[in-house]
Amino acid sequence: FIRRLSIIDYDKIMSSKESKKIILDKLKELLKPRGFKKNGNTFTRTTSDLIYSIHVQSSTMSTATTLKIRLNL
């Protein structure tokens, strides 16, 4: 999974906002075929028994050029 997210060009300086969009877009690409729907920074999948939720949360320690995130499952 981590290898699949390594599409970011680390030689190019980009903003935290751009980096987060790349991560969210890649997660959407990986999760949509598995039945997840995206709403903002949250991906959900509902079955008859469970609701699966993955939330991408930006850290307050992020800066304009450094993105720190947490995945809440």
PDB file of C-alpha atoms in Angstrom, residues 5 10 13 17 22 31 35 40-41 43 50 58-59 63 69 72:
ATOM      1  CA  LEU A   5       1.334   6.101  -2.571  1.00  0.00           C
ATOM      2  CA  TYR A  10       9.949  14.596  -3.828  1.00  0.00           C
ATOM      3  CA  ILE A  13       8.466  21.444  -3.737  1.00  0.00           C
ATOM      4  CA  LYS A  17      -2.541  21.504   0.353  1.00  0.00           C
ATOM      5  CA  ILE A  22      -2.489  13.942  -4.100  1.00  0.00           C
ATOM      6  CA  LEU A  31     -10.708   2.600  -2.196  1.00  0.00           C
ATOM      7  CA  GLY A  35     -16.939   0.125  -2.363  1.00  0.00           C
ATOM      8  CA  GLY A  40     -14.375  15.534   2.147  1.00  0.00           C
ATOM      9  CA  ASN A  41     -11.454  13.863   3.926  1.00  0.00           C
ATOM     10  CA  PHE A  43     -13.969   7.513   3.019  1.00  0.00           C
ATOM     11  CA  LEU A  50     -20.687  -2.545   9.624  1.00  0.00           C
ATOM     12  CA  SER A  58      -4.134  17.033   9.072  1.00  0.00           C
ATOM     13  CA  SER A  59      -1.933  17.673  12.079  1.00  0.00           C
ATOM     14  CA  THR A  63       3.073  24.031   7.819  1.00  0.00           C
ATOM     15  CA  ILE A  69      -1.380  13.596   8.622  1.00  0.00           C
ATOM     16  CA  ASN A  72      -8.142   7.471  11.592  1.00  0.00           C
TER      17      ASN A  72
END
